[in-house]
Amino acid sequence: MEETSIIISGFGGQGTLFAGQVLAYASMDNGLEVTWIPSYGPEMRGGTAHCTVIVSAEPIGSPLVRRPDVVVALNLPSVDKYEPLIKAGGVMVANSTLVNREITREGINSLLIPANTIAEELGMVRLSNMIMMGAMLALKPILPLEAVKKALGEHIPERHKKTLPLNYEAMDRGYQFAVDHQ
Amino acid sequence: MVATTEVIHQRPESFTDVHTHYCPGCTHGTAHRLVAEVIDEMGLREQTIGVAPVGCSVFAYRYFKMDFVEAAHGRAPAMATGIKRVLPKSTVFTYQGDGDLASIGMAEIMHAAGRGENITVIFINNAIYGMTGGQMAPTTLAGMKTTSSPFGRDVEMAGYPLRMAEILSTLDGAGYVVRRSLHDAANIRKAKKAIRLAFETQQRELGFSMVELLSSCPTNWKLSPQDALDFVAEQMTPVFPLGDYKVNPALESLKV
Amino acid sequence: MAKELLKGNHAFAEAAIRAGVEAFYGYPITPSTEFLEYMARRLPSLGRAFVQAESEVAAINMVYGAACTGKRVMTASSSPGISLMMEGISYIAGTEVPAVVVNVMRGGPGLGNIAPSQGDYYQMIKGGGHGDYFPIVLAPASVQEAVDYIGLAFDLADKYRAIVHVIVDGNMGQMMEPAELPPMREISETAPDWAVRGAKGREPNILTSIYIDPVDEEVTNLRLLKRWKEIEKNEVIYKEYELDDAEILVIGFGTSGRVASSAVREARENGIKAGLLRPITLAPFPTQRLLELTDQVKRILVVEMNSGMMLDDVMKIVKGKVPVEFYGRMGGVTPLPDEVFDEIRRVSQNTGPGAEDPRDEWIPRLEKIIAGDK
Ligand SMILES: Cc1ncc(C[n+]2csc(CCOP(=O)(O)OP(=O)(O)O)c2C)c(N)n1
Ligand code: SF4
C-alpha cells in the first residue's frame, strides 16, 4: 500500500491518542509498517490532543508530516487547523456535533458525522472516537474494519473491557453512516 | 611508618604500611586508625568498600587496605548508595569532611539518611576547609577566623554553624547518629565504640549510621597540636555537644 | 520474537533491562520521565536496583558508584538534567568505568521547553564535562534502532571502560513503533578484575580519577586518547540511503535524519539524485565514509534540529572540497519532510561556490520560514 498519514485530533479526553494506537496495532498485526506519535507538551496547550499515524508497506521515514492524507477531527479547532493542510485528494472526517460549520475545502473527500449524538444514542459519549474511526475506514480503507476491531479487542484497557461490544457497535455505526452519506 | 613503641597499638590489618600525608597532630590519622581497627575486629575487611571524599582525606584509600573509590566533592553518599544498592551484602562507608558533607554535599547526605541507606558515614568536623587552605566551613564557630572570614565568622552575614548530627537524627531513615570527639584518649575510646556501633547498625540493616567526630586542624587553626586539641574540648564541644542523637533500640543491648 | 508496538522511552528501558542493566538511578524530567517510571515498575521485581535520586547530581554519582562495581548501570535524563550530570560523567570517564547515559533532548538553552531538539550535540559529543575525555555517542532514529543500540551501548561501555551516551530527541521518546526486543541476557556473576566488590583473596582495587602528578594524569590522558583512536577505527556505524549515484548528499542524524530520508525519497521521485548519510555513531563520526562521498557528490546539505553543530564537524572533514549548505530548525521545532525536500531542490539548483559559513545563507531563509509559520 501507499504510505498513508492520518492525524486524529480533538480535545484531551476524547480518546484521540487511543484511537490512533488502535489503528497502529491493527496495522502492525496486518504486517504493515507504522509509526504513532502524539502531541505532547506545548502542543497540548488549550487542551487539544492529537496524534499522527503513518501506515505503509515500506519502512517509514519521517514520523511527522505537514500535509496529512487523512484527518479525523473531533472538534472545531481541529477542522480549522487541518482543513487547509490536507493533501489534495485526501480525506477529512469531522464531528458535526462539535463542528457547526461546513467543510469548504475543494478536492478532498469530506464527511460530517454527528459522532456525539450517535454516541449518546449508544449510551456513552466516550464512544465518539470509535464512531469517527469507523467512518474514516469507510472513506479510506487503510485496513478492513474487522482488522481494526480485532486490534481494539486485544488492546482495550482491562477496565474498559466490558464496553467492548459497545465500542464495536460504535465502529459499525460510524462505518455505516459514512457508507449511507457518501 | 608510623613510629610507635606500644605493642598494643599494632597496625590493624585493614591499614596499609605507608606514612600518611596528614599534618603533624591532625586527627584524621586517628580517625582512620579507629575505622580500620573496627573493620578488623568485625572481620569485614574483605567485604568492605570505602568511599573517599574531596578534602584532606582525598587519599584515604592509600591508608586502608581494602577496595576504595574516590567520589566527587560532596557526592560520597550518592556514590555509596549506588554501590550498596547493587552489592547489598557488602559493607560500604564514606569518610567525609565538613565542607564535603555539610556544604556542597548537603543534599546527598540528607537524602541518603532519609532513604535509610544502609551505609556508614564517618564525618570529620574540624570546623574548617582543610585542603583548600583554611576557609570557612558550615561548621565554623561564630567569631572564628578563617581565610574567608578574616574578621571572624560574622553570624549576621555568614550565618550559624550547622549541627549535622542533630539535623540527621530527626530523619526516620537514620538508625544511629552520634557525636564524639577525638581530643583525648578517653574520648577516642568512646569514638571507637561509636564507630563499632555504626558498622553494627549497617550489618544489622538498621538504616543509615553516622558518627560525627570533632577533630582538629592545627595547621589551618594556626595552633600547636596540643592547643588544637584543647580548642576542640573547650570551644567546639559547647557548640557541638557530644552525645547520642539517634540510637535504634535494637542497638542498645549490644555490648561492644 | 514477534514485533510489539512499543513507546520509545519504554522500549529503551526494556532493552536496557534485557541487556542486563542491574541498576537505574534517575530524577524525573520531561520528556524522559517515562524511562524512570518504567524502571521503577520493572526493576524491583527483578531484584535489581532502582533509586529516584534527590537530583541529577546525586543520580549520576550513584551511577558512578555502581559502575565501579563493574555491574551494568545507567541513567536517563533530558537536557537540563544532563547539564547537572556533567560532573559525574567526567568522573566516570576519568576513572575509566563503564556507564550508559541516555539523553532525551529538549529545546534549550536554559529551561527552554520540552519539545524535541538536537541542541545538546556539542555537550554530548564534544565532552560537556571537564577534562580530556572522549564519550562514545550513539544516535538511533527509530524505536527498533534504539532497542538495538542500547544493547550495543552497554557492550561498548564494557569493552572500552568508557562512558557511552545514547542521544535521542523527545519525538523518539514519545513515539510508538513496532519493534522486536532481544531476549533477556544472563547477568554475568564474574566481576571484571578492576571492579570493587570487596578485596576477598586479592589485593585491594582502588578506583579514582585523581592523578596528582601531572605526568601521571598525562599518561592517563594519553591512554584515553589511544583508546579513542581504537574506537574510531573499530566502532563507526552509519546508515545510507540512495547514495550509489547521488549528486546531492544529505546528512542528518536521529529524527532529522529520518525526516530527511522522506525528503530524499521525494527528491528521487522528482528526478533529483539525492542520497542520505545518517550517522549512528556521532562519536566516532563516519569520517572515512564522508571523505569518500566528498569525491562523489556535487553538494552537501546538512539537516539538524539545532543551529548547525554537526555542520561544524562536516565542514572540518569536507574542507571546502564540495559546497556545504545547512538547514536547521531550533528551539524544539522538528523540520518536516516538505521543508527538507524544498531545501534539497534548492540545493540541487544552486551552482554557487557555497558560503564560508553556511549558516549565513540559512539564517535569512529561516527567518522567512518563521515569519510564515507564525
Ligand atoms: C566541585 C568542587 N568545588 C570545590 C572543590 C575544592 N575543594 C576541595 S576540598 C574542599 C573543602 C574540603 O573541606 P572539608 O570537607 O571540610 O575537608 P577537610 O579538608 O577539612 O578535611 C574544597 C572546597 C572541589 N574539589 N570540587
Ligand atoms: S590541613 Fe588540617 S585537616 Fe588537613 S591534614 Fe592538615 S591538619 Fe589535618
Short mmCIF file of N, CA and C in Angstrom, two decimals, chain C residues 11-135:
data_model
loop_
_atom_site.label_atom_id
_atom_site.label_comp_id
_atom_site.label_asym_id
_atom_site.label_seq_id
_atom_site.Cartn_x
_atom_site.Cartn_y
_atom_site.Cartn_z
N ALA C 11 10.55 1.27 25.38
CA ALA C 11 11.35 0.30 24.64
C ALA C 11 12.83 0.40 25.03
N PHE C 12 13.33 1.64 25.16
CA PHE C 12 14.74 1.79 25.55
C PHE C 12 14.96 1.14 26.92
N ALA C 13 14.04 1.43 27.83
CA ALA C 13 14.19 0.94 29.19
C ALA C 13 14.16 -0.59 29.21
N GLU C 14 13.21 -1.16 28.50
CA GLU C 14 13.12 -2.63 28.48
C GLU C 14 14.36 -3.22 27.82
N ALA C 15 14.82 -2.57 26.75
CA ALA C 15 16.02 -3.06 26.08
C ALA C 15 17.21 -3.04 27.04
N ALA C 16 17.29 -2.01 27.85
CA ALA C 16 18.39 -1.92 28.82
C ALA C 16 18.28 -3.04 29.84
N ILE C 17 17.07 -3.30 30.27
CA ILE C 17 16.86 -4.39 31.24
C ILE C 17 17.33 -5.71 30.62
N ARG C 18 16.95 -5.90 29.37
CA ARG C 18 17.33 -7.17 28.72
C ARG C 18 18.82 -7.24 28.44
N ALA C 19 19.44 -6.09 28.32
CA ALA C 19 20.90 -6.07 28.13
C ALA C 19 21.62 -6.29 29.45
N GLY C 20 20.86 -6.41 30.53
CA GLY C 20 21.49 -6.75 31.81
C GLY C 20 21.77 -5.58 32.72
N VAL C 21 21.02 -4.49 32.58
CA VAL C 21 21.26 -3.36 33.48
C VAL C 21 20.84 -3.78 34.90
N GLU C 22 21.72 -3.58 35.85
CA GLU C 22 21.42 -4.02 37.22
C GLU C 22 21.01 -2.88 38.12
N ALA C 23 21.16 -1.65 37.63
CA ALA C 23 20.78 -0.52 38.46
C ALA C 23 20.40 0.66 37.59
N PHE C 24 19.35 1.36 38.00
CA PHE C 24 18.96 2.61 37.35
C PHE C 24 18.79 3.66 38.44
N TYR C 25 19.50 4.77 38.26
CA TYR C 25 19.36 5.88 39.19
C TYR C 25 18.99 7.11 38.37
N GLY C 26 17.92 7.79 38.74
CA GLY C 26 17.50 8.91 37.91
C GLY C 26 16.67 9.93 38.68
N TYR C 27 16.27 10.95 37.95
CA TYR C 27 15.49 12.05 38.52
C TYR C 27 14.50 12.47 37.43
N PRO C 28 13.25 12.73 37.78
CA PRO C 28 12.24 12.98 36.73
C PRO C 28 12.50 14.26 35.93
N ILE C 29 12.35 14.16 34.64
CA ILE C 29 12.37 15.34 33.77
C ILE C 29 11.73 14.98 32.43
N THR C 30 10.83 15.84 31.97
CA THR C 30 10.20 15.64 30.67
C THR C 30 11.21 16.00 29.58
N PRO C 31 11.31 15.29 28.46
CA PRO C 31 10.46 14.16 28.05
C PRO C 31 11.11 12.79 28.22
N SER C 32 11.82 12.58 29.32
CA SER C 32 12.42 11.25 29.52
C SER C 32 11.84 10.53 30.74
N THR C 33 10.91 11.17 31.43
CA THR C 33 10.42 10.63 32.71
C THR C 33 9.88 9.20 32.60
N GLU C 34 9.25 8.89 31.45
CA GLU C 34 8.66 7.55 31.33
C GLU C 34 9.71 6.45 31.45
N PHE C 35 10.93 6.81 31.11
CA PHE C 35 12.05 5.88 31.24
C PHE C 35 12.20 5.49 32.72
N LEU C 36 12.27 6.52 33.56
CA LEU C 36 12.40 6.32 35.00
C LEU C 36 11.19 5.58 35.56
N GLU C 37 10.02 5.98 35.12
CA GLU C 37 8.80 5.34 35.64
C GLU C 37 8.76 3.86 35.27
N TYR C 38 9.19 3.56 34.06
CA TYR C 38 9.21 2.17 33.63
C TYR C 38 10.17 1.36 34.49
N MET C 39 11.34 1.94 34.73
CA MET C 39 12.34 1.26 35.56
C MET C 39 11.82 1.05 36.99
N ALA C 40 11.10 2.05 37.48
CA ALA C 40 10.56 1.96 38.85
C ALA C 40 9.59 0.78 38.96
N ARG C 41 8.85 0.54 37.89
CA ARG C 41 7.90 -0.58 37.89
C ARG C 41 8.60 -1.91 37.73
N ARG C 42 9.60 -1.96 36.86
CA ARG C 42 10.17 -3.25 36.44
C ARG C 42 11.31 -3.75 37.32
N LEU C 43 12.23 -2.86 37.70
CA LEU C 43 13.48 -3.35 38.30
C LEU C 43 13.30 -4.05 39.65
N PRO C 44 12.49 -3.50 40.56
CA PRO C 44 12.42 -4.16 41.87
C PRO C 44 11.97 -5.62 41.77
N SER C 45 11.01 -5.90 40.85
CA SER C 45 10.53 -7.28 40.74
C SER C 45 11.61 -8.20 40.19
N LEU C 46 12.62 -7.64 39.54
CA LEU C 46 13.72 -8.46 39.03
C LEU C 46 14.87 -8.55 40.04
N GLY C 47 14.66 -7.92 41.20
CA GLY C 47 15.73 -7.91 42.20
C GLY C 47 16.88 -7.00 41.82
N ARG C 48 16.61 -6.01 40.96
CA ARG C 48 17.66 -5.08 40.57
C ARG C 48 17.40 -3.73 41.24
N ALA C 49 18.38 -2.85 41.16
CA ALA C 49 18.32 -1.62 41.95
C ALA C 49 17.66 -0.48 41.20
N PHE C 50 16.78 0.23 41.89
CA PHE C 50 16.21 1.47 41.37
C PHE C 50 16.19 2.48 42.49
N VAL C 51 16.70 3.67 42.23
CA VAL C 51 16.56 4.76 43.19
C VAL C 51 16.15 6.02 42.44
N GLN C 52 15.09 6.67 42.89
CA GLN C 52 14.84 8.04 42.43
C GLN C 52 15.70 8.94 43.30
N ALA C 53 16.72 9.48 42.71
CA ALA C 53 17.69 10.27 43.46
C ALA C 53 17.11 11.64 43.78
N GLU C 54 17.81 12.39 44.65
CA GLU C 54 17.35 13.71 45.04
C GLU C 54 17.66 14.76 43.98
N SER C 55 18.51 14.43 43.03
CA SER C 55 18.86 15.36 41.96
C SER C 55 19.61 14.57 40.90
N GLU C 56 19.81 15.19 39.76
CA GLU C 56 20.61 14.54 38.73
C GLU C 56 22.05 14.41 39.18
N VAL C 57 22.49 15.37 40.01
CA VAL C 57 23.86 15.29 40.53
C VAL C 57 24.01 14.01 41.33
N ALA C 58 23.07 13.75 42.21
CA ALA C 58 23.13 12.54 43.02
C ALA C 58 22.98 11.31 42.12
N ALA C 59 22.05 11.38 41.17
CA ALA C 59 21.79 10.22 40.32
C ALA C 59 23.07 9.78 39.60
N ILE C 60 23.77 10.72 39.00
CA ILE C 60 24.95 10.32 38.22
C ILE C 60 26.04 9.82 39.16
N ASN C 61 26.09 10.34 40.37
CA ASN C 61 27.11 9.85 41.29
C ASN C 61 26.76 8.47 41.84
N MET C 62 25.46 8.15 41.89
CA MET C 62 25.06 6.77 42.20
C MET C 62 25.49 5.85 41.05
N VAL C 63 25.27 6.33 39.84
CA VAL C 63 25.70 5.57 38.66
C VAL C 63 27.21 5.32 38.74
N TYR C 64 27.92 6.37 39.09
CA TYR C 64 29.39 6.28 39.22
C TYR C 64 29.76 5.18 40.22
N GLY C 65 29.10 5.18 41.36
CA GLY C 65 29.37 4.16 42.37
C GLY C 65 29.13 2.76 41.85
N ALA C 66 27.96 2.55 41.28
CA ALA C 66 27.62 1.21 40.79
C ALA C 66 28.55 0.81 39.65
N ALA C 67 28.93 1.79 38.82
CA ALA C 67 29.83 1.47 37.71
C ALA C 67 31.16 0.93 38.25
N CYS C 68 31.58 1.42 39.40
CA CYS C 68 32.84 0.95 39.99
C CYS C 68 32.76 -0.52 40.43
N THR C 69 31.55 -1.03 40.58
CA THR C 69 31.41 -2.45 40.94
C THR C 69 31.45 -3.34 39.70
N GLY C 70 31.50 -2.72 38.52
CA GLY C 70 31.56 -3.50 37.28
C GLY C 70 30.21 -4.03 36.84
N LYS C 71 29.15 -3.57 37.50
CA LYS C 71 27.81 -4.01 37.09
C LYS C 71 27.26 -3.02 36.07
N ARG C 72 26.36 -3.51 35.23
CA ARG C 72 25.79 -2.63 34.22
C ARG C 72 24.82 -1.64 34.88
N VAL C 73 25.04 -0.36 34.61
CA VAL C 73 24.27 0.68 35.28
C VAL C 73 24.03 1.80 34.29
N MET C 74 22.91 2.49 34.49
CA MET C 74 22.60 3.59 33.57
C MET C 74 21.74 4.64 34.24
N THR C 75 21.63 5.76 33.55
CA THR C 75 20.62 6.75 33.90
C THR C 75 20.06 7.30 32.60
N ALA C 76 18.91 7.96 32.72
CA ALA C 76 18.32 8.64 31.57
C ALA C 76 17.81 9.97 32.05
N SER C 77 17.99 11.00 31.23
CA SER C 77 17.52 12.32 31.62
C SER C 77 17.28 13.13 30.35
N SER C 78 16.98 14.39 30.53
CA SER C 78 16.83 15.30 29.40
C SER C 78 17.68 16.54 29.68
N SER C 79 17.92 17.28 28.65
CA SER C 79 18.93 18.33 28.59
C SER C 79 19.32 19.02 29.90
N PRO C 80 18.40 19.72 30.61
CA PRO C 80 18.86 20.41 31.82
C PRO C 80 19.40 19.43 32.87
N GLY C 81 18.83 18.25 32.93
CA GLY C 81 19.32 17.24 33.86
C GLY C 81 20.69 16.75 33.47
N ILE C 82 20.92 16.62 32.18
CA ILE C 82 22.23 16.18 31.70
C ILE C 82 23.30 17.22 32.06
N SER C 83 22.92 18.50 32.00
CA SER C 83 23.89 19.54 32.40
C SER C 83 24.37 19.28 33.82
N LEU C 84 23.43 18.98 34.71
CA LEU C 84 23.82 18.71 36.10
C LEU C 84 24.67 17.45 36.22
N MET C 85 24.45 16.51 35.32
CA MET C 85 25.18 15.24 35.41
C MET C 85 26.61 15.33 34.91
N MET C 86 26.94 16.44 34.29
CA MET C 86 28.25 16.51 33.64
C MET C 86 29.39 16.29 34.63
N GLU C 87 29.21 16.71 35.86
CA GLU C 87 30.24 16.46 36.86
C GLU C 87 30.55 14.96 36.95
N GLY C 88 29.51 14.18 37.22
CA GLY C 88 29.71 12.74 37.40
C GLY C 88 30.20 12.07 36.12
N ILE C 89 29.72 12.56 34.98
CA ILE C 89 30.14 11.98 33.71
C ILE C 89 31.65 12.12 33.55
N SER C 90 32.16 13.27 33.90
CA SER C 90 33.61 13.48 33.82
C SER C 90 34.36 12.54 34.77
N TYR C 91 33.84 12.36 35.96
CA TYR C 91 34.49 11.45 36.91
C TYR C 91 34.46 10.01 36.40
N ILE C 92 33.34 9.63 35.83
CA ILE C 92 33.22 8.26 35.29
C ILE C 92 34.26 8.07 34.19
N ALA C 93 34.37 9.07 33.32
CA ALA C 93 35.35 8.99 32.23
C ALA C 93 36.76 8.93 32.81
N GLY C 94 37.02 9.75 33.82
CA GLY C 94 38.36 9.82 34.39
C GLY C 94 38.75 8.58 35.17
N THR C 95 37.75 7.89 35.72
CA THR C 95 38.02 6.68 36.49
C THR C 95 38.04 5.45 35.58
N GLU C 96 37.63 5.67 34.32
CA GLU C 96 37.59 4.59 33.33
C GLU C 96 36.70 3.44 33.78
N VAL C 97 35.48 3.80 34.13
CA VAL C 97 34.48 2.77 34.44
C VAL C 97 33.34 2.90 33.44
N PRO C 98 32.67 1.78 33.11
CA PRO C 98 31.65 1.81 32.07
C PRO C 98 30.29 2.27 32.59
N ALA C 99 29.63 3.13 31.83
CA ALA C 99 28.26 3.52 32.18
C ALA C 99 27.57 4.03 30.93
N VAL C 100 26.24 3.93 30.94
CA VAL C 100 25.44 4.39 29.81
C VAL C 100 24.52 5.51 30.28
N VAL C 101 24.51 6.60 29.53
CA VAL C 101 23.66 7.74 29.84
C VAL C 101 22.78 8.04 28.63
N VAL C 102 21.48 8.04 28.83
CA VAL C 102 20.56 8.37 27.74
C VAL C 102 20.11 9.81 27.90
N ASN C 103 20.19 10.59 26.83
CA ASN C 103 19.69 11.96 26.86
C ASN C 103 18.54 12.08 25.85
N VAL C 104 17.34 12.26 26.37
CA VAL C 104 16.19 12.53 25.50
C VAL C 104 16.11 14.05 25.40
N MET C 105 16.67 14.57 24.33
CA MET C 105 16.95 16.02 24.27
C MET C 105 15.70 16.87 24.05
N ARG C 106 15.71 18.06 24.67
CA ARG C 106 14.62 19.01 24.53
C ARG C 106 15.17 20.39 24.21
N GLY C 107 14.26 21.30 23.89
CA GLY C 107 14.68 22.64 23.46
C GLY C 107 15.38 23.41 24.57
N GLY C 108 16.42 24.14 24.23
CA GLY C 108 17.17 24.94 25.19
C GLY C 108 17.84 26.08 24.46
N PRO C 109 18.70 26.86 25.10
CA PRO C 109 19.29 26.67 26.44
C PRO C 109 18.33 27.03 27.59
N GLY C 110 18.87 26.88 28.78
CA GLY C 110 18.08 27.21 29.97
C GLY C 110 16.95 26.22 30.16
N LEU C 111 15.87 26.71 30.73
CA LEU C 111 14.73 25.83 30.94
C LEU C 111 14.12 25.43 29.60
N GLY C 112 14.25 26.34 28.62
CA GLY C 112 13.83 26.02 27.26
C GLY C 112 12.40 25.52 27.23
N ASN C 113 12.21 24.36 26.68
CA ASN C 113 10.88 23.76 26.64
C ASN C 113 11.04 22.26 26.64
N ILE C 114 9.93 21.55 26.44
CA ILE C 114 10.05 20.09 26.49
C ILE C 114 9.90 19.48 25.10
N ALA C 115 9.96 20.33 24.08
CA ALA C 115 9.81 19.84 22.71
C ALA C 115 11.11 19.23 22.20
N PRO C 116 11.00 18.36 21.18
CA PRO C 116 12.19 17.63 20.70
C PRO C 116 13.25 18.52 20.09
N SER C 117 14.50 18.26 20.40
CA SER C 117 15.61 19.09 19.92
C SER C 117 16.86 18.24 19.79
N GLN C 118 17.83 18.77 19.05
CA GLN C 118 19.15 18.14 18.98
C GLN C 118 20.21 19.13 19.42
N GLY C 119 19.79 20.05 20.27
CA GLY C 119 20.66 21.16 20.66
C GLY C 119 21.78 20.78 21.62
N ASP C 120 21.80 19.52 22.08
CA ASP C 120 22.85 19.12 23.01
C ASP C 120 24.01 18.44 22.29
N TYR C 121 24.08 18.60 20.98
CA TYR C 121 25.12 17.92 20.20
C TYR C 121 26.51 18.23 20.76
N TYR C 122 26.82 19.51 20.89
CA TYR C 122 28.15 19.86 21.40
C TYR C 122 28.38 19.24 22.78
N GLN C 123 27.38 19.44 23.65
CA GLN C 123 27.54 18.97 25.03
C GLN C 123 27.81 17.46 25.07
N MET C 124 27.09 16.71 24.26
CA MET C 124 27.23 15.26 24.32
C MET C 124 28.46 14.76 23.56
N ILE C 125 28.72 15.35 22.41
CA ILE C 125 29.75 14.82 21.53
C ILE C 125 31.13 15.35 21.89
N LYS C 126 31.19 16.61 22.25
CA LYS C 126 32.49 17.22 22.49
C LYS C 126 32.95 17.08 23.93
N GLY C 127 32.17 16.40 24.74
CA GLY C 127 32.60 16.23 26.11
C GLY C 127 31.52 16.71 27.05
N GLY C 128 31.47 17.99 27.30
CA GLY C 128 30.44 18.52 28.20
C GLY C 128 30.96 18.63 29.62
N GLY C 129 31.54 17.57 30.10
CA GLY C 129 32.18 17.62 31.40
C GLY C 129 33.60 18.14 31.25
N HIS C 130 34.27 18.38 32.40
CA HIS C 130 35.61 18.95 32.33
C HIS C 130 36.66 17.88 32.02
N GLY C 131 37.74 18.34 31.45
CA GLY C 131 38.89 17.46 31.23
C GLY C 131 38.91 16.81 29.87
N ASP C 132 40.01 16.12 29.62
CA ASP C 132 40.26 15.45 28.34
C ASP C 132 39.63 14.08 28.33
N TYR C 133 38.50 13.92 27.70
CA TYR C 133 37.92 12.57 27.59
C TYR C 133 37.06 12.49 26.34
N PHE C 134 36.71 11.26 25.96
CA PHE C 134 36.01 11.06 24.70
C PHE C 134 34.82 10.13 24.89
N PRO C 135 33.62 10.69 24.96
CA PRO C 135 32.48 9.80 25.08
C PRO C 135 32.14 9.18 23.72
#
